[in-house]
Structures are given as structure tokens and as C-alpha cells.
Coordinates of C-alpha atoms in Angstrom, one line a residue:
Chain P
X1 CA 119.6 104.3 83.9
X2 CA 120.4 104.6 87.6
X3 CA 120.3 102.0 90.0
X4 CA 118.6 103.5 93.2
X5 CA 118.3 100.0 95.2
X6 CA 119.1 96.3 94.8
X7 CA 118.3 93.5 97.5
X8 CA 118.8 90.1 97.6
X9 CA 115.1 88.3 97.7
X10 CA 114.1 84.7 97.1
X11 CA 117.6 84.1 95.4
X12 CA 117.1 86.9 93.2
X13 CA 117.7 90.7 93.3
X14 CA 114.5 93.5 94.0
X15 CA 115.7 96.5 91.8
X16 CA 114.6 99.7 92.1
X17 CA 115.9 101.8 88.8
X18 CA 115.2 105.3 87.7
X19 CA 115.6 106.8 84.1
X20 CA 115.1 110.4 82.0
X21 CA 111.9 109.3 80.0
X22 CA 111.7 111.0 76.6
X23 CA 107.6 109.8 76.6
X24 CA 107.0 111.4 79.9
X25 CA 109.6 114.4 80.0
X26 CA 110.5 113.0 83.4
X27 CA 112.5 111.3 85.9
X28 CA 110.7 107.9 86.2
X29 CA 111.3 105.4 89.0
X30 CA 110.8 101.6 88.7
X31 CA 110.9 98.3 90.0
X32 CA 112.3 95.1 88.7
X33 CA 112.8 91.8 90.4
X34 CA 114.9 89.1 88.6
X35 CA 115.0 85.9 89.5
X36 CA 118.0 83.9 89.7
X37 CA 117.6 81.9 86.4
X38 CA 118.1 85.8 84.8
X39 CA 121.7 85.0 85.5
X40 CA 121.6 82.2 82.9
X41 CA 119.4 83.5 80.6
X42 CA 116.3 85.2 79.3
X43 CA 113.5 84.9 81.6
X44 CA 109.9 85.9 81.4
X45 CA 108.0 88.7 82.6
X46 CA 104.9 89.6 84.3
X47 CA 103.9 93.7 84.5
X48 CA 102.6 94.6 87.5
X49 CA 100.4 98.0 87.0
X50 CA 99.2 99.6 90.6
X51 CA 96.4 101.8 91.5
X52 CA 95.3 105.3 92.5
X53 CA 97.7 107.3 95.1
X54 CA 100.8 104.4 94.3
X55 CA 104.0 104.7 93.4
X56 CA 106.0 101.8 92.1
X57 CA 106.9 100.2 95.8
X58 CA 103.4 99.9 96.9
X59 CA 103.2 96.4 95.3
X60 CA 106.9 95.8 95.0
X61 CA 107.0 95.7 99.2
X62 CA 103.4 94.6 99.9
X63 CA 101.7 92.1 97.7
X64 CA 104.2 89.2 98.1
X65 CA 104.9 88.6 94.3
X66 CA 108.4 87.7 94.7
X67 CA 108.4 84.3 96.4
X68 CA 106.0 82.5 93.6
X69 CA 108.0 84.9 90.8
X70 CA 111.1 83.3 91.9
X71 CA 109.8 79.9 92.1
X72 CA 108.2 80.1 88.3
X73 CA 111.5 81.9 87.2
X74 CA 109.6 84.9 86.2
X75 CA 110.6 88.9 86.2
X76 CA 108.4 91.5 87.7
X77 CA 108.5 95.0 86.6
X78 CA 106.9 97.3 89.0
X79 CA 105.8 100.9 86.7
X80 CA 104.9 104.2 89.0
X81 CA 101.5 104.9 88.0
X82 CA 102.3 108.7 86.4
X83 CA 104.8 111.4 85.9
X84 CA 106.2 113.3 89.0
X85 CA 107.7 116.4 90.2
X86 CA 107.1 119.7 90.6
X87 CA 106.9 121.0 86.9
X88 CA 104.4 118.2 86.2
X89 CA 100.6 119.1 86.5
X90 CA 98.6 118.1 89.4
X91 CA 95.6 118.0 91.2
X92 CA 94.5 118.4 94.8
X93 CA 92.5 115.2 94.1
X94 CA 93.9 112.1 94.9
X95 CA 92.2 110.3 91.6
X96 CA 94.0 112.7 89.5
X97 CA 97.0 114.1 88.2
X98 CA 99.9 112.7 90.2
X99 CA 99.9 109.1 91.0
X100 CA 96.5 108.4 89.3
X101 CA 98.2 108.7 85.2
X102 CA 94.9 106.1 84.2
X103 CA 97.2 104.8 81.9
X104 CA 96.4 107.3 78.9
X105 CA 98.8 109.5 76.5
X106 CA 96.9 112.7 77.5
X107 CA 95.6 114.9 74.7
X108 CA 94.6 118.2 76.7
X109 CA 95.9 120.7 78.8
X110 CA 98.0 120.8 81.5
X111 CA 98.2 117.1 81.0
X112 CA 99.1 116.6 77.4
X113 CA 103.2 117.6 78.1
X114 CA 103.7 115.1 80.8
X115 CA 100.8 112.3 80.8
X116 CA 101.8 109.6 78.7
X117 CA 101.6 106.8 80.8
X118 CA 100.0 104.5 78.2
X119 CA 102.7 104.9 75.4
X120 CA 105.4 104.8 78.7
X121 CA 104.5 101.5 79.8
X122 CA 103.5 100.3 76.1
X123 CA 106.5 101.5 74.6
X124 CA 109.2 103.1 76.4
X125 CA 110.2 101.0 79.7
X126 CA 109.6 97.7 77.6
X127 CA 112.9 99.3 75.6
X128 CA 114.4 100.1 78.2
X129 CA 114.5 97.3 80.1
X130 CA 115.3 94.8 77.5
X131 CA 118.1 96.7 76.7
X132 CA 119.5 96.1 80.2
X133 CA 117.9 92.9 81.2
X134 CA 118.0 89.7 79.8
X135 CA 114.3 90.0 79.8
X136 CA 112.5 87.3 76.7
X137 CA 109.9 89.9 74.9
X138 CA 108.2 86.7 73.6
X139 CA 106.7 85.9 77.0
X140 CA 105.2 88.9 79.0
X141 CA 102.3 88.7 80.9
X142 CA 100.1 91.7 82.6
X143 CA 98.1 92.3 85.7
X144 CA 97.1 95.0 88.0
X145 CA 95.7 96.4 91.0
X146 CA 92.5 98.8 90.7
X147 CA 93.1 101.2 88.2
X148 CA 96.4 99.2 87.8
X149 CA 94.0 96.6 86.4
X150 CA 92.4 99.3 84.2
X151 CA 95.5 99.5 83.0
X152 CA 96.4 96.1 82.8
X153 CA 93.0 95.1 81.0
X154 CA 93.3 98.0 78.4
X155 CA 96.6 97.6 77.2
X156 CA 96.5 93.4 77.3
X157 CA 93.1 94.0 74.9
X158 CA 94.8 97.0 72.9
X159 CA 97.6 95.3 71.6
X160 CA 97.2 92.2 70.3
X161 CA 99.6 90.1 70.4
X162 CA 101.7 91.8 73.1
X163 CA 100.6 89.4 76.5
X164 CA 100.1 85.7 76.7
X165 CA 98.0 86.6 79.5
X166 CA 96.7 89.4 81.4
X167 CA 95.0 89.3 85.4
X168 CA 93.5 92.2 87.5
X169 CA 92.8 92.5 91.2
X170 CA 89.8 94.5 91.8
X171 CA 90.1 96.2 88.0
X172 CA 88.4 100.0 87.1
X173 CA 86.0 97.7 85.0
X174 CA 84.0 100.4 83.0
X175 CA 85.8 103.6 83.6
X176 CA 83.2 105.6 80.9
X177 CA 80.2 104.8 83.4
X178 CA 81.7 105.5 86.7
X179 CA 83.3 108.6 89.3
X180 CA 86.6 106.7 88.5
X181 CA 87.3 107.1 84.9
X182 CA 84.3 110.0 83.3
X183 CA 86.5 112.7 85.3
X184 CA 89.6 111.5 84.8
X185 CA 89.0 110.3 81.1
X186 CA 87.6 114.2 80.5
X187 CA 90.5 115.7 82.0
X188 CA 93.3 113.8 80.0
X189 CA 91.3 113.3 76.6
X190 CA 89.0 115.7 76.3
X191 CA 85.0 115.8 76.6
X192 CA 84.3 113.3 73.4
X193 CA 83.8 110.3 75.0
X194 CA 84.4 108.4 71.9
X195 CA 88.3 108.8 72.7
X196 CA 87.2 106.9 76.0
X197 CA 86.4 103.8 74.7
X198 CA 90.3 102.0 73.9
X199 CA 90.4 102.5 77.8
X200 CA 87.4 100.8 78.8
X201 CA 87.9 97.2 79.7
X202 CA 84.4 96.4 79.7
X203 CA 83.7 97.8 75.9
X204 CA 86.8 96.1 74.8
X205 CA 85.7 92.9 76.3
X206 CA 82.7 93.0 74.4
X207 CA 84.4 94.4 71.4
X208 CA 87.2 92.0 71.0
X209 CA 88.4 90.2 74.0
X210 CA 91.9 88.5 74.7
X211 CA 92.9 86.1 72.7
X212 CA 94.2 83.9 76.1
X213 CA 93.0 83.1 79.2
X214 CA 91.6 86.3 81.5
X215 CA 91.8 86.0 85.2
X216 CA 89.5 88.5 87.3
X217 CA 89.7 88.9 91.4
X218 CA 87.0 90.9 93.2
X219 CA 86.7 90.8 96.5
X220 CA 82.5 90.8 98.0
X221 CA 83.3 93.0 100.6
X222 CA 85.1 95.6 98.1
X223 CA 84.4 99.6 99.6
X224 CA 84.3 100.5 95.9
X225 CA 82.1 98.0 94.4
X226 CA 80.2 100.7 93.0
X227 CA 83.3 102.6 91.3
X228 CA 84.8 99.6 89.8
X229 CA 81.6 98.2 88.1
X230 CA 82.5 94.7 88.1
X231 CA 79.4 93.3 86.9
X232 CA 79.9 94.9 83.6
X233 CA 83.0 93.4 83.2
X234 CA 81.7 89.7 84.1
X235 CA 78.6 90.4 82.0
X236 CA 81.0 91.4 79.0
X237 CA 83.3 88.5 79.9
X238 CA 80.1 86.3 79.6
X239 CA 78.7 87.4 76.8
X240 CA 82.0 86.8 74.5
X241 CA 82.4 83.5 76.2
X242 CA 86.3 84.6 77.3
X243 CA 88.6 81.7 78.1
X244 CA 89.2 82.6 82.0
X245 CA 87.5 83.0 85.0
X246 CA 85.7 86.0 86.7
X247 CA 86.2 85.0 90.8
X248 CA 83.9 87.3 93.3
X249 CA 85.9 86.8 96.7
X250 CA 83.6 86.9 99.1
X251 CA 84.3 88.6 102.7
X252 CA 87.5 90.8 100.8
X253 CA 87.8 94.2 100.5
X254 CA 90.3 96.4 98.7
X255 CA 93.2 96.2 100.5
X256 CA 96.8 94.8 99.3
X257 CA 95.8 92.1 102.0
X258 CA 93.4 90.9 99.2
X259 CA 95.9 91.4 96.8
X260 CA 98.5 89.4 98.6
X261 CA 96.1 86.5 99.6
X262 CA 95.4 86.0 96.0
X263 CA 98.9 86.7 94.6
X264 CA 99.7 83.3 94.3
X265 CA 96.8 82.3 92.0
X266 CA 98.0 85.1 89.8
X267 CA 101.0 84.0 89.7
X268 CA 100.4 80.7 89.1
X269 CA 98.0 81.9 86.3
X270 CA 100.4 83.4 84.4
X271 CA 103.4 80.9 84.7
X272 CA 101.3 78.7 82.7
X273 CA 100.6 81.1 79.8
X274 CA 104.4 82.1 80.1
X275 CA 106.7 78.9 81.0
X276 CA 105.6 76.9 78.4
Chain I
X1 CA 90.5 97.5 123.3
X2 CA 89.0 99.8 119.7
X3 CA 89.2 98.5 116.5
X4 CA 91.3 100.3 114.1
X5 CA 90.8 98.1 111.2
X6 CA 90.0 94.9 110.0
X7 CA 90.7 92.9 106.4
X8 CA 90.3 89.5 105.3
X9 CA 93.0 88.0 104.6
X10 CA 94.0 84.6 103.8
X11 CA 91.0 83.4 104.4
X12 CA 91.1 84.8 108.4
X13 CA 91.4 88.6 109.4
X14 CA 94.3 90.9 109.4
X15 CA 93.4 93.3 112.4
X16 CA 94.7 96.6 113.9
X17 CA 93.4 97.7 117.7
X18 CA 94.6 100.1 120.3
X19 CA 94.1 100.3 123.9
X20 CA 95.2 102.6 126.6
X21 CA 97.7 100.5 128.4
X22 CA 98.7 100.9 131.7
X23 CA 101.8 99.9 131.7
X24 CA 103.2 102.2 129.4
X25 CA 100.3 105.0 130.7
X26 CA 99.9 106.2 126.4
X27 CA 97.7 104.2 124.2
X28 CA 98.7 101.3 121.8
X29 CA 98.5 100.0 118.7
X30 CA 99.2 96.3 117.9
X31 CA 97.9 94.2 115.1
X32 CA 96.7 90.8 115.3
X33 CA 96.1 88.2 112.6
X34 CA 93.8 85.5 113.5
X35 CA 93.5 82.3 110.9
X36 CA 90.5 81.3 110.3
X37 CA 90.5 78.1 112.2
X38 CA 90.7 80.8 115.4
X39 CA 86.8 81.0 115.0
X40 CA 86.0 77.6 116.2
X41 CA 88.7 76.7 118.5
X42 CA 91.9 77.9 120.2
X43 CA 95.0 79.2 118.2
X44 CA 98.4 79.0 118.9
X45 CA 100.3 82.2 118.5
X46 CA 103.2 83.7 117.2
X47 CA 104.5 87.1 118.1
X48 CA 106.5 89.0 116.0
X49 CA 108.9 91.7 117.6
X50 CA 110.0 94.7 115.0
X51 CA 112.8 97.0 114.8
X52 CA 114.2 100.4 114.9
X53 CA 111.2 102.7 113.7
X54 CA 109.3 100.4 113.3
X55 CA 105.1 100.5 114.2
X56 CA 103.3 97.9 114.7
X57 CA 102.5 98.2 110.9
X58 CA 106.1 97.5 109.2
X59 CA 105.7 93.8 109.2
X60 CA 102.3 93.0 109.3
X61 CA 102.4 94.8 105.6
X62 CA 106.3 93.6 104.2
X63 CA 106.7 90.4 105.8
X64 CA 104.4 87.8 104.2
X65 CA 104.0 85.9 107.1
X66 CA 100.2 85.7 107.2
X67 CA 99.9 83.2 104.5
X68 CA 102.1 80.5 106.0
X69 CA 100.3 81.4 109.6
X70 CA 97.0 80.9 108.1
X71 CA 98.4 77.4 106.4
X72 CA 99.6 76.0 110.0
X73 CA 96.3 77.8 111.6
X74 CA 98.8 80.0 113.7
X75 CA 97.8 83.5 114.8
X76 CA 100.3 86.9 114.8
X77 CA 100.7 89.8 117.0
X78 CA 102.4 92.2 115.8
X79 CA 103.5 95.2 118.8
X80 CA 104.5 98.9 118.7
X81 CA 107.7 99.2 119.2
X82 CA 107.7 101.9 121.7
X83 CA 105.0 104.3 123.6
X84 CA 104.1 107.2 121.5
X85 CA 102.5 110.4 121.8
X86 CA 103.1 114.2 122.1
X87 CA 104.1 114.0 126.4
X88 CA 106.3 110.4 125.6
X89 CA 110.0 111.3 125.9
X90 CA 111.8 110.8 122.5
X91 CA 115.0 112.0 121.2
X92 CA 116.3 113.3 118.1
X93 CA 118.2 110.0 116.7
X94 CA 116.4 107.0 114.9
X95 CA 117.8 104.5 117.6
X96 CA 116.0 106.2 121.0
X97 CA 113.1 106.9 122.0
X98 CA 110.0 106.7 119.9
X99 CA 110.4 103.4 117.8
X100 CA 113.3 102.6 119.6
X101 CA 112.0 100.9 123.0
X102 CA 114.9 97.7 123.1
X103 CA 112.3 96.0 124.9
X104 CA 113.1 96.8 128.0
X105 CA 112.0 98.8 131.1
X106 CA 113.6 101.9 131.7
X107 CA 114.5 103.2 135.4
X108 CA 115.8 106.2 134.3
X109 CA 115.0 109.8 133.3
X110 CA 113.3 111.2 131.4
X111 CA 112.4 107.3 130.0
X112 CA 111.0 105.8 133.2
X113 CA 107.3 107.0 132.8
X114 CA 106.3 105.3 130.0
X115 CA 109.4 103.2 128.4
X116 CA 108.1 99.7 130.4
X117 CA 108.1 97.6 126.7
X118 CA 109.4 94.4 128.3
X119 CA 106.1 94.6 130.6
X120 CA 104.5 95.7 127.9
X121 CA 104.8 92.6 125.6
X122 CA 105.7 90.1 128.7
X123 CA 102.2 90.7 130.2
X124 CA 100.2 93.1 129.6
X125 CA 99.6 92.8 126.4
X126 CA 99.0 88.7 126.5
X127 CA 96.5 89.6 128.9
X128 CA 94.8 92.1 126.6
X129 CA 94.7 89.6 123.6
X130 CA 93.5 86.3 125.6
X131 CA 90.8 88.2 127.4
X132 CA 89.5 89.2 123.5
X133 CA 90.5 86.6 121.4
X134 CA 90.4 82.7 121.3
X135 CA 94.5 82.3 121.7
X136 CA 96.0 79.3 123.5
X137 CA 98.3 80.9 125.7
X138 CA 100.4 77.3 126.3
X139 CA 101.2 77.4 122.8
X140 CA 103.4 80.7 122.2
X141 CA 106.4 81.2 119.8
X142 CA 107.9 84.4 119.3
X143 CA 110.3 86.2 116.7
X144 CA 111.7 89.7 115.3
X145 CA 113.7 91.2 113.1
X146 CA 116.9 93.3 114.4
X147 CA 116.0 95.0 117.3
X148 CA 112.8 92.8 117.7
X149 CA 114.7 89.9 117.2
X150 CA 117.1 91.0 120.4
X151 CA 113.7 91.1 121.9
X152 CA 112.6 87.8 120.9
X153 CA 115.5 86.5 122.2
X154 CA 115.7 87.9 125.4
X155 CA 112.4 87.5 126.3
X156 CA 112.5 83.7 125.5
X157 CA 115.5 83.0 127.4
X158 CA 114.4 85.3 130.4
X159 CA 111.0 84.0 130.8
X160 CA 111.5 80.3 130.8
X161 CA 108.7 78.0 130.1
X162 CA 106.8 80.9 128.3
X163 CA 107.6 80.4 124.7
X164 CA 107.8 77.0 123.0
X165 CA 110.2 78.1 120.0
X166 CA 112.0 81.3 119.2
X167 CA 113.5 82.5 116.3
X168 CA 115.0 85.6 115.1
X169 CA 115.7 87.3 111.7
X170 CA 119.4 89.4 112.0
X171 CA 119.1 89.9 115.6
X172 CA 121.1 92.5 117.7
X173 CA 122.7 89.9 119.5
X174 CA 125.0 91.7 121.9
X175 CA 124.0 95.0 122.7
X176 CA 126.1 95.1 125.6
X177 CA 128.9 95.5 123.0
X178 CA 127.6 97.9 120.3
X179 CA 126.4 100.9 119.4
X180 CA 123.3 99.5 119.1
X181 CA 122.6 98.9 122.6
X182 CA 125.3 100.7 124.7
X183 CA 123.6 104.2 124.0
X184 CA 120.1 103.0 124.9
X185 CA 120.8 100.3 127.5
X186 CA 122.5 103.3 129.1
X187 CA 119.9 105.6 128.4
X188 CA 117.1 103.4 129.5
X189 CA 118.8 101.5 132.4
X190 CA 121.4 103.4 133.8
X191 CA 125.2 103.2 133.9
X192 CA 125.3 100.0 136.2
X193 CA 126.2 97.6 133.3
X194 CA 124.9 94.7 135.6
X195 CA 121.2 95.7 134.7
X196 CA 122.7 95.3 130.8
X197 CA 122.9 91.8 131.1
X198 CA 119.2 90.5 131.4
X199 CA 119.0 92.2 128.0
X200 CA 122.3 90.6 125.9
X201 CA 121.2 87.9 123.7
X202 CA 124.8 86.2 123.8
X203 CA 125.0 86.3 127.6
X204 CA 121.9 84.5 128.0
X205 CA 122.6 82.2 125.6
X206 CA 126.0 81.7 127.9
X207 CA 123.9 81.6 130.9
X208 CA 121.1 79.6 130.2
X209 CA 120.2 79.3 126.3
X210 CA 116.8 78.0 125.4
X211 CA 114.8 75.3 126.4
X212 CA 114.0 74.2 123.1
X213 CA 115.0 74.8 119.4
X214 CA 116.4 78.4 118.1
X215 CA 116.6 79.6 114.6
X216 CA 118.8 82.6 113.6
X217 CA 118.9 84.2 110.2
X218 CA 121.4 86.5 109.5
X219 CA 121.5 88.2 106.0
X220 CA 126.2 88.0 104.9
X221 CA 125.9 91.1 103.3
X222 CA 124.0 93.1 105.8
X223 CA 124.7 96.3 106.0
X224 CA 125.0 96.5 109.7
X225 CA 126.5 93.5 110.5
X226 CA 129.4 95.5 112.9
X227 CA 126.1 96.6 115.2
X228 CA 124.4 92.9 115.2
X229 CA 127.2 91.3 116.1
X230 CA 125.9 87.7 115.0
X231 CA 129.4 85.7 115.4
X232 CA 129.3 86.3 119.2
X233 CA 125.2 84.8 119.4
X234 CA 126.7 82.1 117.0
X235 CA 129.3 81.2 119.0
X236 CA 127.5 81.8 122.2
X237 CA 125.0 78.9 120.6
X238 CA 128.4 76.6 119.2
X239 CA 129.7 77.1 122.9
X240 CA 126.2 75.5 124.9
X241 CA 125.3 72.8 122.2
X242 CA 122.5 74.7 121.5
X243 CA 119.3 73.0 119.9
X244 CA 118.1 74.8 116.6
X245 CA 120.0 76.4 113.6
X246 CA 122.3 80.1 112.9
X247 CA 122.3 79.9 109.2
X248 CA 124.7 82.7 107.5
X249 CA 122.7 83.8 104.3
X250 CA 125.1 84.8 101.9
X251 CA 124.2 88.1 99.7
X252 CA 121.0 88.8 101.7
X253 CA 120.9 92.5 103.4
X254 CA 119.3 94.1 106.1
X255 CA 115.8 94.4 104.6
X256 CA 112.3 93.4 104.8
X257 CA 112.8 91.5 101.4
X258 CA 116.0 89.5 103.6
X259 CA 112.4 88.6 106.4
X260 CA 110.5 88.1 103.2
X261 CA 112.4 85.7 101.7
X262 CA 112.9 83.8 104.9
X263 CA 110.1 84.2 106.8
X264 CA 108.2 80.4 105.3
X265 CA 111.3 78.8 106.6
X266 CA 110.7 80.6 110.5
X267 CA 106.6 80.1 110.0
X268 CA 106.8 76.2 109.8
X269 CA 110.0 75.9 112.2
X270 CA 107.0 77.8 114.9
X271 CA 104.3 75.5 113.6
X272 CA 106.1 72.2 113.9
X273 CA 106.6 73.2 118.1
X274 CA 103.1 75.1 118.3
X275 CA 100.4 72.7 116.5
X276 CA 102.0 69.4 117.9

């Protein structure tokens, strides 16, 4: 592992790290923040998973997360959101290939050799950073950012056990019934849409839930109300009665300034599913 | 004035204009947050000078400030840092030219034309945002971060009266002496060092200080501490009895995670001389 960048912030240190991934076949870059109480000893951790056309410093630099991580004694790791570089497949889209990995171990071709961002974040950087930081595997808690939330929702519902608690900003709610998932899921997995359906947060919502409490943002004034499909995921979240609460923001759109303005909540949020 | 863009934020609005400015003859970006409060009365206002390459976009994204201004009910302007534009002189280093204005106005070639920031900020920009917005022009405070926070220093000791507070986050705070000054103040104003001095932070603060409290943040392990110079401003504020704080921050760098962390403390040392 490589250290790329460390600053001082909120009494801790902002990493930025990089690392040959065996899942990916790649170089990866990421982001940790430690608090200070990581000096001492093992600390909790919160996953932060961002969306379409980020890299890991979108979040790391804009939503704020630091101040209330620091205060709750929490670590943040900060994933890119797919494999990079030029011998890794791409697309002139910006909703796939390159910074839009959805969070799937791709099955087809030209994804399948480097696309394994589910079994990366899942599996591989959860190694590697508890190998190098005195990081408590007991308490880890997930959110995300669009189809960071996608992400964050899927993998929180997909292994059990994993999270205390999981929270999504503006999440990909239903991926297998909108422009931003039915593309992107037939690219990486092929045209049976029964392989879509562990990456749907809204059919695993209604299939099985969290076992914790689920904390949704949406902002009302959201430019891609119609491509996230938050209603399905409330509806699902309804229907199950899941602990948590579904919150439409009214007046906020999609911006990291909705992000930041809600960060705290989120933080606060999981502090209580992870200090205790 | 257009409307670039607009977000909520915090419950107010985050928002980015331009306008053709006559004092610098190009057109300008600035970005303005407004806390909700600004909607049924008169805000006071902070500004917020940034640094080398800076836009007006750097801090309004990095810095965090807009949830402590929307707490005290404080708005922030955020400035360009420099004219822009295909026929605006430039030059091939970071530190002059484009994003590299030192707040002053030039009287020399090729800079002269457009280079006029300290006009710029000190009035025609104030006039742009009062005749628009519902800002209470007797209640001003103004900060920056390195080369914005020379600014914010210079402008609040050579304008007396104007500003109620001023702070600054690792200031240039002798230009006259370093390389981060000398070049441009030569540049801009000419050889005659006597035109340097209106601009020198620590000669002000020898001449005249501040009517009122000063706060100065300086990261100890900043990378460019030999440039700032902070022991001359600290001793230049030791020397006159100087209301208000330097505080020496050990382990913090030059960065915008240094402003993050430190930017609450600066927020409510401005709101307890603005909303009295």
C-alpha cells in the first residue's frame, strides 16, 4: 500500500492510499480518515460509497463528514467507484464503464476482467485496511451518495450481518426499472434480469430488509427524481415495516450541498448503531 | 447580474452569478450563500477571500462554512480571485496572473487593464450584491485563506470602519518580504516598493492594526510556512497589543482540510461581532 496523501483534519489524519487490487486487476486509490482515538485503539467505521462520474475525493473534500466523524470517533473509508486506467474497459457514457462500476462483479465482456467492484469493496479493501489500520470489523456502518447508495443499500441487505447500519443520500432505489441500472445492469451481467435482482435495493427491501435501523435522504427538488425511483423504495420500506425513516427533503436537489447539509444526521445516525 | 446556479443548502441557498464588471472590464463569477433568515430581513455578511488558483468555487465546495453561517443567520460571498478570460493578461506560473490577483490594483503593464481586484472586492462588488440581495452592509466581516487571507487583512486594516471583524486562515502576512509577494507586488505595482506597503499585512498591523478583534490560524506544519511568514504578523500583533487571537496549530498543513477543521471556530468568532 502506498500512501499518496495525509493531512491533519479535526485532530485526525485524511489519508489518501492506493494499492495493486488482485479483485480488480488494478491500481485502486482510496480514502481513509482516522480520527484521533485510532491512535489508542480500534475505532469504528462508516463506508462511504459515491456516485456516477466520482472518484474517491468527491465526498472525501465536499460533504463535510470529517468534523461529526471525528467528534463520534468514527473512521471513514472513501472507495473510487470502479476500476481505472487505460487497459480497463470504458464507455463514452458517463453512467458507464469508468467511474460508474454500480457496485457489481461483472460477468460479461469487456467488463468481466476488471469490474468487480462489489467483491472489491465487500471483500478486498475491508482486508486491506484492517491489516493496516486499527480499524474494529465488529462495528462498520454504510452509506452512499446516488448510485453510492445503490451500493450502500445492496451490499448492507446482501450480507447479513456485515453493517449495524446502513444510510443513502438520494439512493438508485430500483435500478431494474429505471435508465440508471437496466443499461448498466445488462452491460455488466448480462440480459437475464434475474441476475439483477441482489442489486436492487427496492426488491431486497421487500425481500428481506435490514435487520437495523435504515436511514433514507431525498431531496423534493431532486433533477433525477424519475431515475432514482424513490417511491418504490419507501413503498418497499413501508410495506416490511423497516425500523428507520424514509425523509423527502423538500426544496433539495442533488447536489453534495444536499449531501453536506444532511451529513450530520447521517452521521449521527450511525454513531448510535456503532458506539454502543 | 445571471444566475449560474442555485442549491439549497442548509436550509438557505448556495448561489453562483456572474456579471460584467466594470472595474475589471471581463465578467465575474462570485458565489453567494444567503441563510434562510435573509428572506425576511437583513443579513449580516461574511466574505471569504481565496487563494492562489483559486475560483470563486474552491471554498464555497471544501470549506464547510455554510452550515455554521446558516446557524448564526450570516450570509457568504465568495470572489474570483482574479479577471479571467482569453484577452486578460496571465502568465505561465501558478502565482500571477489568472488566479493570482493579490488583491490589489495593478498600475502596470500588461496588468493594468483588468487586474483592479482591490476595487473589485472593496466596491464594486458590495455594490452589485446589496442592490440584489437583502445584506446589511453595517454588518461585514471578512476572511481568506493564504493569499485571500493577505487580502482579508489588508483590506480590513486599509479600509477602516468597513469590516467589524477579520480573520484569516494561514495568511501571507508579509509579502513585501517573500516570494510570495515580491514577484507580483512588482509585477502588479511597479518597482517603487513604497506602493508595496498598503498591501503588507505586518506593516499595517505596525501602522494601524484593527479596530476590533483579529483571528489568525496558521497550520505548524504547513508546507509553506518560509512564504507566509506568520511569526512577523504575530509579532507585528504582540508588538501593538492587538485585540483577537494568532493561534499556532500544531500538525495542520496548508490545506482545505487545515480551513475545514477550523473554519466553526472563525464562523462564530464573525457572528459574535456581526449579529450583536
Amino acid at each position: 500500500m502506498r500512501t499518496v496523501s495525509e493531512n491533519k483534519c479535526f485532530g485526525g489524519v485524511q489519508g489518501v492510499y492506493s494499492h495493486t487490487s488482485e479483485v480488480t486487476g488494478t491500481e485502486m486509490t482510496f480514502g481513509l480518515f482516522l480520527p484521533a482515538e485510532a491512535e489508542t485503539r480500534p475505532v469504528p467505521v462508516l463506508w462511504y460509497l459515491s456516485g456516477l462520474t466520482c472518484t474517491h475525493e468527491n465526498a472525501m473534500v465536499k460533504a463535510g463528514a470529517q468534523r461529526y466523524a471525528a467528534e463520534a470517533g468514527i473512521a471513514l473509508v472513501f472507495p473510487d467507484t470502479s476500476p481505472r486506467g487505460p487497459g480497463v474497459a470504458n464507455d463514452e457514457a458517463y453512467d458507464l464503464g469508468q467511474g460508474a462500476g454500480f457496485y457489481v462483479n461483472a460477468t460479461e465482456a469487456p467488463w468481466a476482467e476488471h469490474y468487480r467492484m462489489w467483491d472489491y469493496v465487500a471483500e478486498e479493501l475491508p482486508r486491506v485496511i484492517t491489516a493496516t489500520f486499527d480499524i474494529d470489523e465488529e462495528r462498520q456502518g454504510i452509506t452512499g451518495h446516488s448510485m453510492g447508495g445503490h451500493g450502500a443499500l445492496t451490499l448492507a441487505m446482501g450480507l447479513p450481518g456485515r453493517f449495524r447500519s446502513v444510510s443513502a443520500f438520494a439512493p438508485i432505489a430500483q435500478p431494474t426499472r429505471s435508465d440508471w441500472g437496466r443499461k448498466q445492469l445488462t452491460a455488466y451481467l448480462g440480459a437475464d434480469e434475474a441476475t439483477w435482482l441482489a442489486h436492487d435495493a427496492t426488491h431486497l427491501m421487500r425481500e428481506t430488509g435490514f435487520d437495523g435501523e435504515v436511514l433514507i435522504d431525498q431531496g423534493g427538488s431532486d433533477q433525477f427524481l424519475d431515475l432514482l425511483r424513490p417511491e418504490a423504495l419507501a413503498q418497499a420500506m413501508a410495506a416490511r415495516r423497516q425500523p428507520g425513516a424514509f425523509r423527502m427533503q423538500a426544496g433539495y436537489d442533488h447536489s453534495y450541498f444536499f449531501v453536506a447539509t444532511f451529513i450530520p444526521d447521517h452521521l449521527a445516525f450511525h454513531a448510535a448503531a456503532l458506539t454502543r
